[in-house]
Amino acid sequence: MTLITNVEQAESAAVGWLQQKYQKRLGKVRFMGVMLESGTWRVNADFYIKGDLLDKKRKRLVVSIDPETTSVVGYTDVTEAMRASSVKQ
């Protein structure tokens, strides 16, 4: 059984899941925060999705990872909230 015991392992599990979800379209991933909360790793990831030649879409997800199975148990897309807050400023 593989356990996630530190931040680097949680980030690695999140990147693996993002690569699987977005495959060859995943751009550079930047982590905004990683914490162990109520027995689940919560990883805040900011990244780009590649489209056409000049088309890139910025996304931000909060990924919840089970530390005992290293699988993603849920995620929340906070991209729209991020865009709304930037418009208000």
Short mmCIF file of N, CA, C and O in Angstrom, two decimals:
data_model
loop_
_atom_site.label_atom_id
_atom_site.label_comp_id
_atom_site.label_asym_id
_atom_site.label_seq_id
_atom_site.Cartn_x
_atom_site.Cartn_y
_atom_site.Cartn_z
N MET A 1 0.83 -1.17 0.00
CA MET A 1 0.00 0.00 0.00
C MET A 1 0.89 1.25 0.00
O MET A 1 1.81 1.36 0.78
N THR A 2 0.59 2.15 -0.90
CA THR A 2 1.34 3.39 -1.00
C THR A 2 0.63 4.48 -0.21
O THR A 2 -0.58 4.65 -0.32
N LEU A 3 1.37 5.20 0.57
CA LEU A 3 0.80 6.28 1.35
C LEU A 3 1.39 7.62 0.92
O LEU A 3 2.57 7.69 0.59
N ILE A 4 0.57 8.63 0.93
CA ILE A 4 1.07 9.99 0.68
C ILE A 4 1.37 10.58 2.04
O ILE A 4 0.47 10.77 2.86
N THR A 5 2.63 10.85 2.28
CA THR A 5 3.03 11.33 3.60
C THR A 5 3.56 12.75 3.60
O THR A 5 3.77 13.31 4.67
N ASN A 6 3.77 13.36 2.42
CA ASN A 6 4.28 14.72 2.40
C ASN A 6 3.73 15.51 1.21
O ASN A 6 3.04 14.97 0.35
N VAL A 7 4.04 16.78 1.19
CA VAL A 7 3.52 17.70 0.18
C VAL A 7 3.96 17.30 -1.23
O VAL A 7 3.15 17.32 -2.17
N GLU A 8 5.21 16.92 -1.39
CA GLU A 8 5.73 16.56 -2.72
C GLU A 8 4.97 15.38 -3.31
O GLU A 8 4.67 15.35 -4.50
N GLN A 9 4.66 14.39 -2.49
CA GLN A 9 3.91 13.22 -2.96
C GLN A 9 2.48 13.60 -3.34
O GLN A 9 1.94 13.09 -4.32
N ALA A 10 1.87 14.51 -2.58
CA ALA A 10 0.52 14.97 -2.90
C ALA A 10 0.52 15.74 -4.22
O ALA A 10 -0.37 15.55 -5.06
N GLU A 11 1.51 16.59 -4.42
CA GLU A 11 1.63 17.33 -5.69
C GLU A 11 1.84 16.37 -6.85
O GLU A 11 1.25 16.54 -7.92
N SER A 12 2.66 15.37 -6.66
CA SER A 12 2.93 14.39 -7.71
C SER A 12 1.67 13.62 -8.08
O SER A 12 1.39 13.38 -9.27
N ALA A 13 0.87 13.23 -7.08
CA ALA A 13 -0.38 12.53 -7.35
C ALA A 13 -1.35 13.43 -8.11
O ALA A 13 -2.04 12.98 -9.03
N ALA A 14 -1.39 14.72 -7.76
CA ALA A 14 -2.27 15.67 -8.45
C ALA A 14 -1.85 15.86 -9.90
O ALA A 14 -2.68 15.87 -10.80
N VAL A 15 -0.55 15.98 -10.14
CA VAL A 15 -0.06 16.13 -11.52
C VAL A 15 -0.37 14.89 -12.34
O VAL A 15 -0.80 14.98 -13.50
N GLY A 16 -0.20 13.72 -11.76
CA GLY A 16 -0.52 12.48 -12.47
C GLY A 16 -1.99 12.43 -12.87
O GLY A 16 -2.33 12.04 -13.99
N TRP A 17 -2.87 12.85 -11.96
CA TRP A 17 -4.30 12.87 -12.26
C TRP A 17 -4.62 13.90 -13.33
O TRP A 17 -5.40 13.63 -14.25
N LEU A 18 -4.01 15.09 -13.25
CA LEU A 18 -4.23 16.13 -14.26
C LEU A 18 -3.74 15.67 -15.63
O LEU A 18 -4.40 15.92 -16.65
N GLN A 19 -2.59 15.01 -15.68
CA GLN A 19 -2.07 14.50 -16.95
C GLN A 19 -3.01 13.46 -17.54
O GLN A 19 -3.22 13.42 -18.75
N GLN A 20 -3.59 12.65 -16.70
CA GLN A 20 -4.53 11.64 -17.17
C GLN A 20 -5.82 12.29 -17.66
O GLN A 20 -6.38 11.90 -18.68
N LYS A 21 -6.29 13.32 -16.95
CA LYS A 21 -7.54 13.99 -17.30
C LYS A 21 -7.41 14.82 -18.57
O LYS A 21 -8.29 14.80 -19.42
N TYR A 22 -6.33 15.59 -18.70
CA TYR A 22 -6.16 16.51 -19.82
C TYR A 22 -5.18 16.02 -20.88
O TYR A 22 -5.00 16.67 -21.91
N GLN A 23 -4.52 14.93 -20.63
CA GLN A 23 -3.58 14.27 -21.54
C GLN A 23 -2.58 15.25 -22.14
O GLN A 23 -1.90 15.94 -21.40
N LYS A 24 -2.46 15.34 -23.44
CA LYS A 24 -1.42 16.15 -24.07
C LYS A 24 -1.73 17.64 -24.05
O LYS A 24 -0.90 18.45 -24.42
N ARG A 25 -2.92 18.02 -23.57
CA ARG A 25 -3.30 19.43 -23.56
C ARG A 25 -2.86 20.15 -22.29
O ARG A 25 -2.98 21.36 -22.19
N LEU A 26 -2.35 19.43 -21.30
CA LEU A 26 -1.97 20.04 -20.03
C LEU A 26 -0.71 20.86 -20.19
O LEU A 26 0.31 20.40 -20.69
N GLY A 27 -0.78 22.11 -19.77
CA GLY A 27 0.38 23.00 -19.79
C GLY A 27 1.08 22.97 -18.44
O GLY A 27 0.93 22.04 -17.65
N LYS A 28 1.80 24.03 -18.15
CA LYS A 28 2.56 24.12 -16.91
C LYS A 28 1.61 24.19 -15.71
O LYS A 28 0.66 24.95 -15.70
N VAL A 29 1.93 23.41 -14.68
CA VAL A 29 1.12 23.37 -13.46
C VAL A 29 1.87 24.10 -12.35
O VAL A 29 3.06 23.89 -12.15
N ARG A 30 1.14 24.97 -11.64
CA ARG A 30 1.71 25.69 -10.50
C ARG A 30 0.81 25.43 -9.29
O ARG A 30 -0.41 25.51 -9.40
N PHE A 31 1.41 25.11 -8.17
CA PHE A 31 0.63 24.81 -6.97
C PHE A 31 0.52 26.05 -6.11
O PHE A 31 1.49 26.71 -5.81
N MET A 32 -0.72 26.34 -5.71
CA MET A 32 -1.01 27.52 -4.90
C MET A 32 -1.05 27.18 -3.41
O MET A 32 -0.94 28.07 -2.59
N GLY A 33 -1.22 25.92 -3.10
CA GLY A 33 -1.26 25.49 -1.71
C GLY A 33 -1.58 24.01 -1.60
O GLY A 33 -2.31 23.48 -2.42
N VAL A 34 -1.00 23.38 -0.61
CA VAL A 34 -1.24 21.95 -0.36
C VAL A 34 -1.37 21.79 1.15
O VAL A 34 -0.54 22.30 1.90
N MET A 35 -2.45 21.12 1.58
CA MET A 35 -2.62 20.89 3.01
C MET A 35 -3.34 19.56 3.27
O MET A 35 -4.10 19.09 2.43
N LEU A 36 -3.05 19.00 4.42
CA LEU A 36 -3.73 17.80 4.87
C LEU A 36 -4.88 18.26 5.76
O LEU A 36 -4.67 18.87 6.81
N GLU A 37 -6.11 17.99 5.31
CA GLU A 37 -7.29 18.48 6.02
C GLU A 37 -8.28 17.33 6.21
O GLU A 37 -8.74 16.74 5.23
N SER A 38 -8.58 17.01 7.44
CA SER A 38 -9.53 15.93 7.78
C SER A 38 -9.17 14.61 7.13
O SER A 38 -10.02 13.89 6.61
N GLY A 39 -7.89 14.30 7.09
CA GLY A 39 -7.44 13.02 6.53
C GLY A 39 -7.38 12.97 5.02
O GLY A 39 -7.19 11.90 4.45
N THR A 40 -7.55 14.12 4.36
CA THR A 40 -7.50 14.18 2.89
C THR A 40 -6.56 15.30 2.47
O THR A 40 -6.62 16.40 3.02
N TRP A 41 -5.71 15.01 1.50
CA TRP A 41 -4.84 16.06 0.96
C TRP A 41 -5.65 16.94 0.02
O TRP A 41 -6.35 16.44 -0.86
N ARG A 42 -5.58 18.25 0.22
CA ARG A 42 -6.25 19.22 -0.65
C ARG A 42 -5.16 20.01 -1.37
O ARG A 42 -4.37 20.70 -0.74
N VAL A 43 -5.15 19.88 -2.69
CA VAL A 43 -4.12 20.49 -3.53
C VAL A 43 -4.76 21.55 -4.41
O VAL A 43 -5.68 21.25 -5.17
N ASN A 44 -4.30 22.80 -4.29
CA ASN A 44 -4.78 23.90 -5.14
C ASN A 44 -3.81 24.04 -6.31
O ASN A 44 -2.65 24.38 -6.11
N ALA A 45 -4.30 23.76 -7.51
CA ALA A 45 -3.45 23.78 -8.70
C ALA A 45 -3.95 24.82 -9.70
O ALA A 45 -5.13 24.92 -9.97
N ASP A 46 -3.03 25.60 -10.23
CA ASP A 46 -3.29 26.60 -11.25
C ASP A 46 -2.53 26.13 -12.49
O ASP A 46 -1.33 25.86 -12.40
N PHE A 47 -3.21 26.00 -13.63
CA PHE A 47 -2.55 25.45 -14.81
C PHE A 47 -3.21 25.95 -16.09
O PHE A 47 -4.24 26.62 -16.05
N TYR A 48 -2.59 25.65 -17.21
CA TYR A 48 -3.12 26.02 -18.52
C TYR A 48 -3.51 24.77 -19.29
O TYR A 48 -2.87 23.74 -19.18
N ILE A 49 -4.55 24.92 -20.10
CA ILE A 49 -4.97 23.88 -21.02
C ILE A 49 -4.65 24.40 -22.42
O ILE A 49 -5.11 25.48 -22.79
N LYS A 50 -3.88 23.66 -23.16
CA LYS A 50 -3.52 24.07 -24.51
C LYS A 50 -4.64 23.73 -25.48
O LYS A 50 -5.22 22.66 -25.43
N GLY A 51 -4.95 24.67 -26.35
CA GLY A 51 -5.95 24.46 -27.39
C GLY A 51 -5.27 24.51 -28.73
O GLY A 51 -4.33 23.75 -29.00
N ASP A 52 -5.69 25.45 -29.55
CA ASP A 52 -5.03 25.67 -30.83
C ASP A 52 -3.68 26.32 -30.61
O ASP A 52 -3.23 26.48 -29.48
N LEU A 53 -3.07 26.79 -31.66
CA LEU A 53 -1.72 27.34 -31.60
C LEU A 53 -1.61 28.48 -30.57
O LEU A 53 -0.70 28.49 -29.76
N LEU A 54 -2.52 29.41 -30.59
CA LEU A 54 -2.44 30.55 -29.69
C LEU A 54 -3.47 30.51 -28.56
O LEU A 54 -3.54 31.43 -27.75
N ASP A 55 -4.24 29.48 -28.49
CA ASP A 55 -5.33 29.39 -27.52
C ASP A 55 -4.88 28.63 -26.27
O ASP A 55 -4.51 27.47 -26.34
N LYS A 56 -4.88 29.34 -25.13
CA LYS A 56 -4.58 28.71 -23.85
C LYS A 56 -5.67 29.13 -22.88
O LYS A 56 -6.04 30.30 -22.83
N LYS A 57 -6.17 28.19 -22.12
CA LYS A 57 -7.18 28.49 -21.12
C LYS A 57 -6.59 28.22 -19.74
O LYS A 57 -6.08 27.14 -19.47
N ARG A 58 -6.68 29.23 -18.89
CA ARG A 58 -6.18 29.09 -17.53
C ARG A 58 -7.27 28.47 -16.66
O ARG A 58 -8.43 28.86 -16.75
N LYS A 59 -6.88 27.51 -15.84
CA LYS A 59 -7.83 26.85 -14.94
C LYS A 59 -7.23 26.75 -13.55
O LYS A 59 -6.01 26.73 -13.40
N ARG A 60 -8.11 26.68 -12.57
CA ARG A 60 -7.68 26.44 -11.19
C ARG A 60 -8.61 25.41 -10.59
O ARG A 60 -9.82 25.56 -10.65
N LEU A 61 -8.02 24.36 -10.05
CA LEU A 61 -8.79 23.29 -9.41
C LEU A 61 -8.30 23.08 -7.98
O LEU A 61 -7.12 23.29 -7.68
N VAL A 62 -9.20 22.64 -7.13
CA VAL A 62 -8.85 22.14 -5.82
C VAL A 62 -9.10 20.64 -5.88
O VAL A 62 -10.24 20.20 -6.07
N VAL A 63 -8.04 19.85 -5.78
CA VAL A 63 -8.11 18.40 -5.92
C VAL A 63 -7.98 17.77 -4.53
O VAL A 63 -7.07 18.11 -3.78
N SER A 64 -8.90 16.86 -4.22
CA SER A 64 -8.86 16.13 -2.94
C SER A 64 -8.33 14.72 -3.20
O SER A 64 -8.86 14.00 -4.06
N ILE A 65 -7.30 14.35 -2.45
CA ILE A 65 -6.62 13.07 -2.67
C ILE A 65 -6.64 12.26 -1.39
O ILE A 65 -6.29 12.75 -0.32
N ASP A 66 -7.03 10.99 -1.51
CA ASP A 66 -7.00 10.06 -0.37
C ASP A 66 -5.54 9.64 -0.15
O ASP A 66 -4.91 9.08 -1.06
N PRO A 67 -4.98 9.88 1.03
CA PRO A 67 -3.57 9.56 1.25
C PRO A 67 -3.25 8.07 1.29
O PRO A 67 -2.12 7.67 1.08
N GLU A 68 -4.25 7.22 1.54
CA GLU A 68 -3.99 5.79 1.63
C GLU A 68 -4.04 5.09 0.28
O GLU A 68 -3.33 4.12 0.06
N THR A 69 -4.89 5.57 -0.63
CA THR A 69 -5.01 4.94 -1.94
C THR A 69 -4.35 5.76 -3.04
O THR A 69 -4.22 5.28 -4.17
N THR A 70 -3.96 6.97 -2.74
CA THR A 70 -3.38 7.94 -3.68
C THR A 70 -4.31 8.27 -4.84
O THR A 70 -3.87 8.79 -5.86
N SER A 71 -5.60 8.01 -4.69
CA SER A 71 -6.53 8.32 -5.77
C SER A 71 -7.27 9.63 -5.45
O SER A 71 -7.43 10.00 -4.29
N VAL A 72 -7.70 10.29 -6.50
CA VAL A 72 -8.45 11.53 -6.36
C VAL A 72 -9.88 11.16 -5.98
O VAL A 72 -10.54 10.39 -6.67
N VAL A 73 -10.36 11.72 -4.88
CA VAL A 73 -11.71 11.42 -4.40
C VAL A 73 -12.69 12.54 -4.75
O VAL A 73 -13.89 12.40 -4.54
N GLY A 74 -12.19 13.63 -5.29
CA GLY A 74 -13.04 14.73 -5.71
C GLY A 74 -12.22 15.93 -6.13
O GLY A 74 -11.04 16.02 -5.83
N TYR A 75 -12.89 16.82 -6.85
CA TYR A 75 -12.22 18.06 -7.21
C TYR A 75 -13.26 19.15 -7.41
O TYR A 75 -14.43 18.89 -7.65
N THR A 76 -12.82 20.40 -7.25
CA THR A 76 -13.68 21.55 -7.43
C THR A 76 -13.00 22.50 -8.40
O THR A 76 -11.83 22.85 -8.21
N ASP A 77 -13.73 22.90 -9.44
CA ASP A 77 -13.21 23.86 -10.41
C ASP A 77 -13.52 25.26 -9.90
O ASP A 77 -14.67 25.64 -9.80
N VAL A 78 -12.51 26.01 -9.53
CA VAL A 78 -12.69 27.36 -9.03
C VAL A 78 -12.32 28.41 -10.06
O VAL A 78 -12.15 29.57 -9.74
N THR A 79 -12.25 28.01 -11.32
CA THR A 79 -11.87 28.92 -12.40
C THR A 79 -12.86 30.07 -12.53
O THR A 79 -12.46 31.23 -12.67
N GLU A 80 -14.15 29.77 -12.50
CA GLU A 80 -15.17 30.81 -12.66
C GLU A 80 -15.12 31.82 -11.51
O GLU A 80 -15.25 33.01 -11.72
N ALA A 81 -14.93 31.35 -10.30
CA ALA A 81 -14.81 32.24 -9.16
C ALA A 81 -13.57 33.12 -9.29
O ALA A 81 -13.59 34.30 -8.93
N MET A 82 -12.50 32.56 -9.83
CA MET A 82 -11.27 33.30 -10.04
C MET A 82 -11.50 34.42 -11.06
O MET A 82 -11.08 35.55 -10.88
N ARG A 83 -12.23 34.11 -12.15
CA ARG A 83 -12.51 35.11 -13.17
C ARG A 83 -13.43 36.21 -12.65
O ARG A 83 -13.24 37.37 -12.94
N ALA A 84 -14.42 35.83 -11.87
CA ALA A 84 -15.37 36.81 -11.33
C ALA A 84 -14.66 37.77 -10.38
O ALA A 84 -14.95 38.97 -10.39
N SER A 85 -13.75 37.28 -9.57
CA SER A 85 -13.04 38.17 -8.64
C SER A 85 -12.10 39.09 -9.38
O SER A 85 -11.88 40.23 -8.96
N SER A 86 -11.52 38.67 -10.49
CA SER A 86 -10.63 39.55 -11.25
C SER A 86 -11.40 40.63 -11.98
O SER A 86 -10.90 41.71 -12.21
N VAL A 87 -12.65 40.36 -12.35
CA VAL A 87 -13.48 41.36 -13.02
C VAL A 87 -13.91 42.45 -12.03
O VAL A 87 -13.97 43.61 -12.37
N LYS A 88 -14.19 42.08 -10.78
CA LYS A 88 -14.63 43.04 -9.77
C LYS A 88 -13.55 44.04 -9.40
O LYS A 88 -13.83 45.13 -8.97
N GLN A 89 -12.30 43.67 -9.52
CA GLN A 89 -11.21 44.54 -9.09
C GLN A 89 -10.96 45.67 -10.01
O GLN A 89 -11.35 45.97 -10.97
#
